[in-house]
Amino acid sequence: MALFGRSGKAAVEKTPLDGVDTVLADLDGVVYAGAGALPYAVESLTRAAADGRRLGYITNNASRTDADVAAHLRELGLDRTAPEEIVTSPQAAVQLLRTKVAPGATILVVGGEGLISEVDRAGYIVTASADDAPAAVLQGFSPDIAWTQLAEAAFALKVPEEEGGIPWIATNTDWTIPQARGIAPGNGTLVSAVHIAVGRLATVAGKPETPIFEEAITRFGARRPLFIGDRLDTDIAGSQAAGIPSVMVLTGVDRPKHILAAPSTSRPTYILEDLRQLFEPYPATHTDGIRTTVRDAAVQIDGTELRVVSPGTRPIDLLRAASAAVWGSGRAIFGFHVAEQLYADPFIHP
Ligand SMILES: [Mg+2]
């Protein structure tokens, strides 16, 4: 690649992968949707790894084991994926547990096989009863959780932590879990049921909290990681809190309107249509205080109007320019009248 930096004419724009030694990816909405792979995900991640980078996956889903997830990824074509490459919220929860309770202790586990096996593997005794005097409660999602298990958790957590009560760790607090037939209550909803009963708050291991990112950084020895996610409130907020540059990819849950409205705590470093753009030079954002430009796309804020000055050739550049303009304004999105073109969503794959 030619470099013009020394002559001072034009610095070559870098790709999001330049200098990155470890690519950390969320799974649902980034690699796959349900059982099937998303367009370009498998080949792009394979290519990123072929360039000498480590690949790792970070998932809040606590219902499957790392081995199950690795097998799924191998089926999709990520041939050499080993269980160690999957960092799950149960693993992060157990790491967090270790900082509070020594192995050998009895732990009340509310959750599925993914969580039970991690707690057991770490040398703790698993129980389902508050009568066994557990030293902590660990709670993760499983479709089989019943009221009886939530009740056991509540009984075990009746003493507030500040009065000597035992620790309560949740794998994650995603409110919803998408299913083939629609949106269903996620672990956050079930944790909330216990919270309302006992008046205590759980410590959370999964995204957007940082323990799951810290577990990944340690495990992969990452020095220059890049995280790829599809949700601002978990993926991007979490990587920002953990100090990791992030890619927001438009193949999953969050859409352009969410990106424009992203609070300052969940703004991605890069916005990509799909993972092929990991290998493309990422265009610089220019602003003269009035106009914000990315390549040939430009927007302008006039009072409460967020206007399109030039739509440019690529809709993604227009979204990048508009996001930069809104974020740089220091004003909330609801204070703007936004041109319809800016929150249109031409990025949905067929
Ligand atoms: Mg996702």
PDB file of N, CA and C and ligand atoms in Angstrom, residues 26-30 230-231 235, ligand 1:
ATOM      1  N   ASP A  26     -18.839 -10.893  19.271  1.00  0.00           N
ATOM      2  CA  ASP A  26     -20.108 -11.383  19.793  1.00  0.00           C
ATOM      3  C   ASP A  26     -20.612 -12.432  18.787  1.00  0.00           C
ATOM      4  N   LEU A  27     -21.576 -13.224  19.147  1.00  0.00           N
ATOM      5  CA  LEU A  27     -22.014 -14.303  18.251  1.00  0.00           C
ATOM      6  C   LEU A  27     -23.326 -13.991  17.544  1.00  0.00           C
ATOM      7  N   ASP A  28     -24.441 -13.930  18.302  1.00  0.00           N
ATOM      8  CA  ASP A  28     -25.734 -13.726  17.667  1.00  0.00           C
ATOM      9  C   ASP A  28     -25.793 -12.313  17.076  1.00  0.00           C
ATOM     10  N   GLY A  29     -26.089 -12.233  15.795  1.00  0.00           N
ATOM     11  CA  GLY A  29     -26.152 -10.929  15.132  1.00  0.00           C
ATOM     12  C   GLY A  29     -24.816 -10.485  14.555  1.00  0.00           C
ATOM     13  N   VAL A  30     -23.761 -11.237  14.859  1.00  0.00           N
ATOM     14  CA  VAL A  30     -22.435 -10.919  14.315  1.00  0.00           C
ATOM     15  C   VAL A  30     -21.935 -12.089  13.465  1.00  0.00           C
ATOM     16  N   ASP A 230     -23.194  -6.250  17.852  1.00  0.00           N
ATOM     17  CA  ASP A 230     -24.353  -5.751  17.118  1.00  0.00           C
ATOM     18  C   ASP A 230     -25.339  -5.013  18.016  1.00  0.00           C
ATOM     19  N   ARG A 231     -25.014  -4.918  19.319  1.00  0.00           N
ATOM     20  CA  ARG A 231     -25.914  -4.202  20.241  1.00  0.00           C
ATOM     21  C   ARG A 231     -25.139  -3.124  20.973  1.00  0.00           C
ATOM     22  N   ASP A 235     -22.877  -4.825  23.886  1.00  0.00           N
ATOM     23  CA  ASP A 235     -21.581  -4.995  23.229  1.00  0.00           C
ATOM     24  C   ASP A 235     -20.746  -3.714  23.250  1.00  0.00           C
TER      25      ASP A 235
HETATM   26 MG    MG B   1     -25.399 -10.078  19.493  1.00  0.00          MG
END
